Structure formats: structure tokens, C-alpha cells
Short mmCIF file of C-alpha atoms in Angstrom, two decimals:
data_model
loop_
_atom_site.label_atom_id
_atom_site.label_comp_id
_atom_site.label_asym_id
_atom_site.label_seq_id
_atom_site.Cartn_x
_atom_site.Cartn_y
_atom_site.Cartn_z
CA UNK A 260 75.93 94.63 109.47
CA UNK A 261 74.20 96.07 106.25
CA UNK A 262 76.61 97.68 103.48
CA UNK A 263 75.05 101.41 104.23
CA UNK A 264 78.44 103.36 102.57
CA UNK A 265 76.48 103.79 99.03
CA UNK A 266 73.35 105.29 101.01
CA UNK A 267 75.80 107.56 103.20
CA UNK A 268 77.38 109.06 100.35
CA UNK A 269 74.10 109.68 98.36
CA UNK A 270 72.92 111.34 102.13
CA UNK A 271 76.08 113.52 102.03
CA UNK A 272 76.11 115.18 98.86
CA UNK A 273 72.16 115.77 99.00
CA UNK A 274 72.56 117.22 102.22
CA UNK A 275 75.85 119.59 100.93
CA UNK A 276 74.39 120.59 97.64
CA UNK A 277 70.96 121.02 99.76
CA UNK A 278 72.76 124.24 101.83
CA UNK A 279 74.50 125.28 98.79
CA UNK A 280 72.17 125.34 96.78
CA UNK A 281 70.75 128.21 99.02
CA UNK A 282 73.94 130.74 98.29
CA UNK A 283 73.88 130.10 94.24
CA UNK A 284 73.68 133.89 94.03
CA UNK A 285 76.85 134.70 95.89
CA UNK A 286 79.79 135.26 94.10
CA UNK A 287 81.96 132.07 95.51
CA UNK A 288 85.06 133.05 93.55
CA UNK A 289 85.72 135.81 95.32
CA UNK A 290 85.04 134.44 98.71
CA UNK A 291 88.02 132.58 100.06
CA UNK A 292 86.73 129.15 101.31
CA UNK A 293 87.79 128.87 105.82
CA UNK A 294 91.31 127.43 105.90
CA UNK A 295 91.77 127.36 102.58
CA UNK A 296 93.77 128.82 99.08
CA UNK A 297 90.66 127.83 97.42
CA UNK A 298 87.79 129.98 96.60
CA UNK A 299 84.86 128.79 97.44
CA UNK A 300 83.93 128.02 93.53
CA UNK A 301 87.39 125.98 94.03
CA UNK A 302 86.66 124.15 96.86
CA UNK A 303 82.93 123.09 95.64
CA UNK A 304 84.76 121.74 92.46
CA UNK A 305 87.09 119.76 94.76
CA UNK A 306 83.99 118.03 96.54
CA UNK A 307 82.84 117.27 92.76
CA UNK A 308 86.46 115.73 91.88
CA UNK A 309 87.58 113.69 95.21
CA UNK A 310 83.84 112.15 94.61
CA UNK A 311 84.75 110.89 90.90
CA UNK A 312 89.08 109.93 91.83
CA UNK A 313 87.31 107.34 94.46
CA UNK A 314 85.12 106.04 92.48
CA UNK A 315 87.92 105.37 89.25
CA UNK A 316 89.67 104.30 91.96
CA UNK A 317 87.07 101.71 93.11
CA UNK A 318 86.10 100.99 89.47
CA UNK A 319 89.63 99.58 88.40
CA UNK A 320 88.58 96.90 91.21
CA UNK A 321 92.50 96.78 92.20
CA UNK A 322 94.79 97.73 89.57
CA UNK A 323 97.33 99.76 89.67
CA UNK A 324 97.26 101.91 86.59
CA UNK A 325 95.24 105.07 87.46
CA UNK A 326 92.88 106.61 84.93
CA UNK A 327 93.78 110.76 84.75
CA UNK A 328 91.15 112.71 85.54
CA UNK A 329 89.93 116.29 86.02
CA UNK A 330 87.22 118.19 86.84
CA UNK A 331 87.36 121.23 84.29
CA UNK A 332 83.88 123.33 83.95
CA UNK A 333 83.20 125.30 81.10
CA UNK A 334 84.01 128.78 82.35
CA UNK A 335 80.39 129.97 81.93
CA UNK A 336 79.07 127.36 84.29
CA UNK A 337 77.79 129.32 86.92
CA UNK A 338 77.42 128.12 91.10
CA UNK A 339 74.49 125.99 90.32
CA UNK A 340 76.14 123.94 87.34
CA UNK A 341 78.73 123.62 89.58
CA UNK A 342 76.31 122.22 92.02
CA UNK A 343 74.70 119.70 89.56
CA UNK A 344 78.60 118.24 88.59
CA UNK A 345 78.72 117.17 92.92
CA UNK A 346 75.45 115.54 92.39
CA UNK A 347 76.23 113.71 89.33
CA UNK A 348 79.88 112.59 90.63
CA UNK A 349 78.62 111.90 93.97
CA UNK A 350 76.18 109.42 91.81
CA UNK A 351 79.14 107.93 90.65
CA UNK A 352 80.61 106.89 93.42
CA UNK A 353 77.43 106.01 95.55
CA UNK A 354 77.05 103.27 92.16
CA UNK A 355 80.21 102.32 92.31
CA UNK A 356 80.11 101.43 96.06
CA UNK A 357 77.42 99.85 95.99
CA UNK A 358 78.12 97.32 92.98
CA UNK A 359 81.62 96.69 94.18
CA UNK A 360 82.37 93.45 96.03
CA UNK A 361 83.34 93.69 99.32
CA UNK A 362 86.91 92.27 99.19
CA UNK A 363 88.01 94.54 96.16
CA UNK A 364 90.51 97.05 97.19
CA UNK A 365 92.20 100.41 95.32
CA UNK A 366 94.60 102.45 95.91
CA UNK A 367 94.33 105.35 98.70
CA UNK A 368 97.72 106.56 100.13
CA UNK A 369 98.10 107.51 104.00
CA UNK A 370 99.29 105.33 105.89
CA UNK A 371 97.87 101.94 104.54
CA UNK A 372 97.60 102.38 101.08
CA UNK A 373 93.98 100.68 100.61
CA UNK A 374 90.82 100.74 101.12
CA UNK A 375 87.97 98.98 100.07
CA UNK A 376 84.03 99.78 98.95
CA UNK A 377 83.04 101.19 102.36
CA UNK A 378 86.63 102.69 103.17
CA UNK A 379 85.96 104.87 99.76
CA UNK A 380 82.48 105.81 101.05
CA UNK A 381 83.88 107.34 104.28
CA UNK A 382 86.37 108.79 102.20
CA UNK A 383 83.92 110.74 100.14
CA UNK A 384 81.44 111.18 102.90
CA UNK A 385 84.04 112.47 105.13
CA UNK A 386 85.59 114.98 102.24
CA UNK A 387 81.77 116.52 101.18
CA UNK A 388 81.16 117.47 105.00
CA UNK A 389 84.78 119.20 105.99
CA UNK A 390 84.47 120.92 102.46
CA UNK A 391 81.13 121.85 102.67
CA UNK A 392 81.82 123.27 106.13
CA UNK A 393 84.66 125.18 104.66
CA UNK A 394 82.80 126.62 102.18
CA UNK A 395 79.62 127.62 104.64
CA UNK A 396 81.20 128.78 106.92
CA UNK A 397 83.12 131.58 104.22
CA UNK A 398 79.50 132.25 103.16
CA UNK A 399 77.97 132.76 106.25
CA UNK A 400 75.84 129.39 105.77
CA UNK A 401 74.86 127.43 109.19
CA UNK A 402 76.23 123.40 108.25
CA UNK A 403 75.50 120.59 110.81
CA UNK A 404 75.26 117.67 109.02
CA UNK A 405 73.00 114.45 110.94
CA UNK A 406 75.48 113.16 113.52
CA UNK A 407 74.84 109.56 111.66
CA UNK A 408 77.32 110.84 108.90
CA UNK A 409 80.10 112.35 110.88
CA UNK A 410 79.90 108.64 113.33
CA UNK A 411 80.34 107.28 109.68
CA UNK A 412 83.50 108.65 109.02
CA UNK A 413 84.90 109.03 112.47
CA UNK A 414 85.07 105.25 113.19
CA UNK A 415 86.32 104.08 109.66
CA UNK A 416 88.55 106.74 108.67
CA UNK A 417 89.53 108.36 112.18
CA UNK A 418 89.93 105.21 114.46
CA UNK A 419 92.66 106.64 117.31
CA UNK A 420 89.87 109.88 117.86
CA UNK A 421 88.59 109.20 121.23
CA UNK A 422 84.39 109.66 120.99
CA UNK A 423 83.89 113.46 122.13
CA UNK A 424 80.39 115.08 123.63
CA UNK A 425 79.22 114.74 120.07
CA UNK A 426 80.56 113.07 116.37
CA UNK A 427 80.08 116.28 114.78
CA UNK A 428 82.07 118.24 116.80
CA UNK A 429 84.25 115.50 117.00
CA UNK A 430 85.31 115.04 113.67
CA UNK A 431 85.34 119.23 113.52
CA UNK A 432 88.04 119.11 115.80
CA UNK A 433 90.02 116.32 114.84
CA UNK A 434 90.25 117.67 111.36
CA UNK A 435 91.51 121.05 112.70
CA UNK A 436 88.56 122.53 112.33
CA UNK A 437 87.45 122.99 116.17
CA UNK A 438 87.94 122.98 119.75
CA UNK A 439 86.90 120.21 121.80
CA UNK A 440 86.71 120.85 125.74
CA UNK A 441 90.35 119.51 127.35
CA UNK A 442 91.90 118.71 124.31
CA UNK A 443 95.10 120.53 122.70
CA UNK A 444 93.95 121.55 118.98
CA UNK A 445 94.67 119.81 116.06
CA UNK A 446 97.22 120.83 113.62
CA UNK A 447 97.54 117.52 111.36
CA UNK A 448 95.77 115.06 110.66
CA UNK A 449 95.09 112.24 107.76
CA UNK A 450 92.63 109.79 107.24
CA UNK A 451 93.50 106.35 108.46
CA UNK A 452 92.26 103.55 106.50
CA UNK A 453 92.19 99.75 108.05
CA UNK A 454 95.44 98.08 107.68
CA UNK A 455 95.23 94.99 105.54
CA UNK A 456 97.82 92.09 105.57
CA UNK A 457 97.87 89.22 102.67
CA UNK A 458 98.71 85.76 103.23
CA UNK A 459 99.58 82.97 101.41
CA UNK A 460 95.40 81.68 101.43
CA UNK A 461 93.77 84.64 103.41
CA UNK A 462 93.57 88.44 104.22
CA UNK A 463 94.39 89.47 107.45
CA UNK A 464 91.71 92.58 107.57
CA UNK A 465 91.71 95.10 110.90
CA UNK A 466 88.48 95.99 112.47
CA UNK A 467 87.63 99.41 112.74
CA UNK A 468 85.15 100.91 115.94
CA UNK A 469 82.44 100.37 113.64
CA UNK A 470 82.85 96.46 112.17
CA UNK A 471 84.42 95.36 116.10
CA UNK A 472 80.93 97.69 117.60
CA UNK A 473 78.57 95.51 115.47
CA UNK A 474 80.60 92.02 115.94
CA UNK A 475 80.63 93.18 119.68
CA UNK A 476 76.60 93.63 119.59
CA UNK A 477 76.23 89.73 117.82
CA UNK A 478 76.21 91.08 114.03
CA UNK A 479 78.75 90.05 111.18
CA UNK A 480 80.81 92.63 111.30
CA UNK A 481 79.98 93.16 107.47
CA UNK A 482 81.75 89.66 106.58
CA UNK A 483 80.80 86.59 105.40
CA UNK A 484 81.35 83.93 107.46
CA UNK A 485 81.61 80.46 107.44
CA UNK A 486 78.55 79.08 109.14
CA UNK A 487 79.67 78.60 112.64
CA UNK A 488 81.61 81.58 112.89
CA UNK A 489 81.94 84.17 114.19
CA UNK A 490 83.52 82.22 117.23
CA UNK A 491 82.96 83.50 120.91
CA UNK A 492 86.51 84.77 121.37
CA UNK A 493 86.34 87.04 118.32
CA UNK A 494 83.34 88.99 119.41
CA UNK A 495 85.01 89.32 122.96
CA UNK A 496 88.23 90.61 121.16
CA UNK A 497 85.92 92.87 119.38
CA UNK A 498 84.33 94.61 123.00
CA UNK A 499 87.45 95.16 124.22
CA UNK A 500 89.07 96.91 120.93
CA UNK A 501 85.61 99.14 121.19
CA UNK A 502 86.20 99.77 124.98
CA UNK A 503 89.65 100.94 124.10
CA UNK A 504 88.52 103.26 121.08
CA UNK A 505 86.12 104.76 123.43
CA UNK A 506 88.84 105.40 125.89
CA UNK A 507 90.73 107.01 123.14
CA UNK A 508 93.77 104.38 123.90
CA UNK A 509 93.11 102.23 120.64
CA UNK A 510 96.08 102.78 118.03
CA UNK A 511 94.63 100.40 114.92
CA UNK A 512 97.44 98.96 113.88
CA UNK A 513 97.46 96.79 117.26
CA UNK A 514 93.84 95.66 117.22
CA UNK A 515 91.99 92.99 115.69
CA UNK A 516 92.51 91.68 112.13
CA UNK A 517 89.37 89.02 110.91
CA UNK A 518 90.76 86.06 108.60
CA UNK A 519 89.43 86.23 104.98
CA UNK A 520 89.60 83.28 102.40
CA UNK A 521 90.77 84.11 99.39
CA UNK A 522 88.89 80.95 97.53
CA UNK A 523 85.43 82.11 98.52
CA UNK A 524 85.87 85.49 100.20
CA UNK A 525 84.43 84.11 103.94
CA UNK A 526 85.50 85.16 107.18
CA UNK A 527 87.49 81.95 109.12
CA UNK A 528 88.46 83.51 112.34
CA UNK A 529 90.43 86.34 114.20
CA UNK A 530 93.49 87.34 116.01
CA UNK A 531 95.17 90.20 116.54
CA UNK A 532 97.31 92.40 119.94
CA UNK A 533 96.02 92.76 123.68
CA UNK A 534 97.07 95.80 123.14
CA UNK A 535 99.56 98.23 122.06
CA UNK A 536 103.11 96.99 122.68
CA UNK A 537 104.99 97.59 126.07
CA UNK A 538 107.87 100.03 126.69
CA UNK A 539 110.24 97.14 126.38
CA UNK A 540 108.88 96.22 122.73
CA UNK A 541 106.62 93.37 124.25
CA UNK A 542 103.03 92.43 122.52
CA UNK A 543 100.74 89.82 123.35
CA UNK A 544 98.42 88.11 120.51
CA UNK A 545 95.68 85.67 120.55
CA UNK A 546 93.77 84.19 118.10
CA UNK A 547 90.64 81.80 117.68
CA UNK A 548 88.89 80.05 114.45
CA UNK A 549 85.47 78.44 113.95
CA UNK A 550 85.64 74.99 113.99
CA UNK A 551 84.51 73.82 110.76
CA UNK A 552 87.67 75.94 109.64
CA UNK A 553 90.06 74.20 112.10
CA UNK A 554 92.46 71.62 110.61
CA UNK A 555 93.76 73.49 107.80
CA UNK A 556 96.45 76.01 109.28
CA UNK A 557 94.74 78.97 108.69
CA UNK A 558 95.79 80.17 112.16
CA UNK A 559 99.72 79.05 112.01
CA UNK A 560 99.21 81.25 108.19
CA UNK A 561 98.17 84.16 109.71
CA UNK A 562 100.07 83.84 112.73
CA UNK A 563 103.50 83.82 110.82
CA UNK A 564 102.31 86.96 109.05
CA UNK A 565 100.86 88.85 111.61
CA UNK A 566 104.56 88.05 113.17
CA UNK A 567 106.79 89.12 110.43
CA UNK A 568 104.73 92.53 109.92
CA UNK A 569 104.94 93.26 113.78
CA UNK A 570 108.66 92.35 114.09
CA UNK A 571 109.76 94.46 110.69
CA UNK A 572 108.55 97.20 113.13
CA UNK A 573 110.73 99.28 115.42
CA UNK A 574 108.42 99.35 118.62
CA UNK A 575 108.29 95.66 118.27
CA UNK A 576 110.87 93.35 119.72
CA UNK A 577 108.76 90.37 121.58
CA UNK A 578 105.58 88.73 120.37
CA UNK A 579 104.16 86.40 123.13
CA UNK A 580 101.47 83.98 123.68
CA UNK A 581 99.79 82.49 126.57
CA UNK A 582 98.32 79.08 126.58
CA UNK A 583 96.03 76.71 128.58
CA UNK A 584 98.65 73.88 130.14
CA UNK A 585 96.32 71.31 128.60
CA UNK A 586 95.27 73.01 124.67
CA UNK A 587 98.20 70.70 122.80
CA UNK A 588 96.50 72.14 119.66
CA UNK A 589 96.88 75.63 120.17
CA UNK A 590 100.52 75.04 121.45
CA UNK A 591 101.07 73.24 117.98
CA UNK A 592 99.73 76.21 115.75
CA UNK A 593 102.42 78.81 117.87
CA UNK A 594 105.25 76.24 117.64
CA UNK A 595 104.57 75.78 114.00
CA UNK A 596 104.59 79.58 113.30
CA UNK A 597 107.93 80.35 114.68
CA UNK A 598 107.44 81.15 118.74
CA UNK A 599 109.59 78.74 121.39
CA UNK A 600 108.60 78.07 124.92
CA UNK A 601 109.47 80.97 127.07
CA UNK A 602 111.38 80.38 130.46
CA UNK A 603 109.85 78.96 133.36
CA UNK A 604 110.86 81.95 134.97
CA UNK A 605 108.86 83.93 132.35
CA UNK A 606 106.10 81.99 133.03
CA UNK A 607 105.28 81.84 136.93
CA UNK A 608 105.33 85.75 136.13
CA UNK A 609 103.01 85.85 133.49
CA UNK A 610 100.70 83.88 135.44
CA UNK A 611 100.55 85.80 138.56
CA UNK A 612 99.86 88.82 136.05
CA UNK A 613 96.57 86.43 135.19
CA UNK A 614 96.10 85.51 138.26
CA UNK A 615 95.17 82.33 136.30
CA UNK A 616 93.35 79.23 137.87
CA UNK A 617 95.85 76.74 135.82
CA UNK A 618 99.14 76.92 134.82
CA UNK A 619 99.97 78.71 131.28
CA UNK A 620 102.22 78.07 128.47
CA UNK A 621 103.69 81.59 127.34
CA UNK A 622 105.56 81.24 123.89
CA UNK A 623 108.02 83.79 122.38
CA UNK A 624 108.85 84.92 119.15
CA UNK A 625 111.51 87.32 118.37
CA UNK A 626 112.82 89.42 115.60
#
């Protein structure tokens, strides 16, 4: 999966200051931008400042001090120097992206907290096509931007959205900003960057549509990985998170999380839910490794964490796992991260459920 976020920015704000660009002669401040306190001179100055906060943001590569800035123009700048600040900032952050390592993180509230290099593209992409809808639409300006941009920020920033007839529209109306046929309108709405859990040796990353849509296909997901990986079970995990996105039942903080290495920044393995858990608090994981990563405890790691952040939850009361009869291994790495063997009871139900061809192991942890 090539690193496209730098070229998506650099595609956004040429296409926004493009249109713009067209309307110079308008008088923007005293056009109200659509949905908005702003004026439309306001709003365009927005664009020009969430463009340079992501890319400080990115540039501190992880701290936590943040560097106070402001976009001020010199009153005299008219609509077109306004226009050149967007194009200069959005050149700041399409740099910044695209020099950034991958793992490097910064600070982005709602609900996560993070996000890295590509999570602070879609963040800027996404923010230069609502605004510069807002502000077209106050001026009378036609804005469709190429559906390639809007699929950009839908399935990194937007990942419970179920796909509508188009991404455009989609995103439009899942930003309050349209209506989509059979759904209720949208009234709030945030940006939802991948949840990302440490570990003592790794980082427990989530998938979003677009990494488990190219691991799905046979591509890298935009990781590293150790040279037999990814393993089978990880790109199977991957389909079915992307079938559920596209049946709009995916909630991201139940899908798939890849294991990262701290030491050398490669991708190990994966585990993650079967789903979102059940009205009685129960939630199934699984979990698989390439083999020339096996040995080490990576999965009982990430398995204890993965536990402890589901079970600090309130919807969460069970995690279970179900296990071949005969894979002494895998009942090992669950015994060593904290689950017990569930009753025999619990387990001549579970398999029925599987209609399995061999008996299962089911393990249990609880809070």
C-alpha cells in the first residue's frame, strides 16, 4: 500500500484554491460561509490554519508541548493573498507528511487522541473539502471534489459511515452537510482516528476500511512486515472487518489491531474482536503471528492488553476464545494472558454455534 496522504493533501488544496481562485473578486467578508459564524474570508483562513496546527503537530514527531500558532493576515491582504497562505500551509503539511516516519504519532483529540502521518493527511484533506464546500456553496461556486479524495477521508477518519451511492455525497452527509436516500440526517459528528494501544514491546494499531481493504486484496496494509508475514488469518480478519464497514455494522474500536515492534518498527501479527460485543457484554478475539515471530510472546503481550483495555470498558464483561482441541500452543498463549477454561457446558454450546468438525477449547477472561 503506497504512502499517498502527502499527494492527497497537495490534490486537495490545488483543487480548493483552484475554485476559489475563480471568486477573488467577491467580497467574502460579507458573505456568511453555509453553516457557519464565519465569513467566508474567515473560513478560507481556517483551511490555511488547520493545514499548518497538523503539520506542528506532526513536526514535534510526538511531544507533548504544542507550539502556539496563528494565522493573522495583514489586514490589506486581499482574497487572493489569502489564497496563496492555503497553498503555502497546505505545502507544509503535504512536507511534513511525507518526511514523517510512519510510526510517529501527535496529538489530535476526539476520541483517540492520535494520529499518525496519514491520519493528519485525512485530517487536512478532509477539513479543505467540507470548508471549501462551505465557502462555495455561500458564493454560488459549483464544488465536487474527485471522489478519490472524499474515499480518502471517509475510510480513515469516518470508519462507522456505511459506503453510500457515492463518497462524495457520502462524506456530505455524514458531516451534516447532506441528505443521503433512507438515512435520518446528521446532526454531529467528529472525526474518528484509529485507536492505538501500547504494549510493553509493541503497538497494538487498528485497521481502518482502507489498510484492512488493501491487506484484504494481498497488499501490506501500509506496514512493514517481517518477511513471512502478513499471515493468512490476518488478511481473512481483514475481509471480514471490510465486509462489515460496507454493511455499515463496523464500530472500530472492535476490529482488527496489527502488532508493531517497537525495536524495528515491523508488523509481527494481528488480533483483534469477531465483532462488536453481545448484549450480555460477551466478545470473542482471535489472533495469529508469522512464524519467524512465534516464540517470543508477542501474542500473550498483546493479548493481556487488548484484555485490560476491553474489560476497563462498560459494554465489556466476557472476553472469550475458541481453540482447536489439539493447538497446545495457542491454548498456552490464552492461559498465559489471564483467560481459564470455560465450562464444558459452555463449550458443547459454542461448538454447535460453529458447527465445528472437532471439538473446541473456549477460554474466558473476565473483568
Amino acid at each position: 500500500m503506497r504512502h499517498m496522504g502527502g499527494e492527497r493533501v497537495a490534490e486537495a488544496v490545488a483543487g480548493s484554491v483552484a475554485l476559489l481562485r475563480t471568486a477573488t473578486d467577491r467580497d467574502w467578508d460579507a458573505v456568511k460561509a453555509a453553516r457557519s459564524q464565519w465569513s467566508c474570508r474567515e473560513a478560507a483562513i481556517h483551511i490555511a490554519y488547520d493545514l499548518v496546527i497538523y503539520a506542528s503537530r506532526l513536526a514535534s514527531r510526538g511531544s507533548t508541548s504544542h507550539v502556539p500558532l496563528r494565522i493573522a493576515p495583514d489586514e490589506s491582504a486581499g482574497n487572493e493573498g489569502i489564497l496563496q497562505i492555503i497553498e503555502t500551509t497546505g505545502t507544509l503539511l503535504t512536507a511534513t507528511v511525507n518526511t514523517t516516519p510512519r510510526h510517529i504519532r501527535a496529538h489530535h483529540p476526539c476520541p483517540f487522541t492520535t494520529a499518525n502521518p496519514e491520519g493528519f493527511a485525512a485530517l487536512g484533506v478532509g477539513e479543505v473539502l467540507l470548508h471549501t464546500y462551505d465557502i462555495a456553496e455561500a458564493l454560488g461556486l459549483r464544488y465536487e471534489p474527485p471522489a478519490e479524495l472524499a474515499e480518502f477521508a471517509l475510510t480513515r477518519l469516518l470508519p462507522h459511515v456505511q459506503p453510500g451511492p457515492t463518497p462524495w455525497s457520502t462524506l456530505l452527509w455524514a458531516t451534516g452537510r447532506g441528505d443521503l436516500p433512507g438515512r435520518a440526517p446528521v446532526t454531529a459528528w467528529h472525526w474518528i482516528n484509529p485507536l492505538v494501544i501500547p504494549a510493553e514491546r509493541l503497538t497494538l494499531e487498528s485497521l481502518t476500511p482502507a489498510t484492512a481493504a488493501d491487506l484484504a486484496a494481498g497488499g501490506d496494509g501500509g506496514f512493514d512486515w517481517v518477511t513471512d508475514g502478513p499471515y493468512d488469518g490476518t488478511r481473512e480478519a481483514s475481509g471480514m472487518l471490510l465486509k462489515a464497514y460496507e454493511a455499515g455494522v463496523h464500530r472500530p474500536e472492535f476490529g482488527v489491531f496489527v502488532l508493531v515492534r517497537h525495536e524495528d518498527d515491523r508488523a509481527v501479527g494481528a488480533l483483534g474482536f469477531h465483532g462488536a460485543p453481545e448484549e450480555d457484554g460477551r466478545v470473542e478475539i482471535g489472533y495469529d503471528l508469522a512464524e519467524s515471530a512465534r516464540g517470543n510472546g508477542y501474542v500473550t503481550e498483546a493479548l493481556r492488553a487488548l484484555s485490560e483495555w476491553a474489560l476497563a470498558r462498560d459494554d465489556v464483561r466476557t472476553l472469550f476464545a475458541t481453540i482447536d482441541h489439539d493447538n497446545l500452543k495457542s491454548q498456552g498463549v490464552v492461559t498465559r494472558a489471564g483467560f481459564t477454561r470455560a465450562t464444558v457446558e459452555e463449550e458443547r454450546a459454542m461448538g454447535e454455534r460453529r458447527e465445528s468438525d472437532g471439538p473446541l477449547h473456549v477460554y474466558v477472561r473476565t473483568a
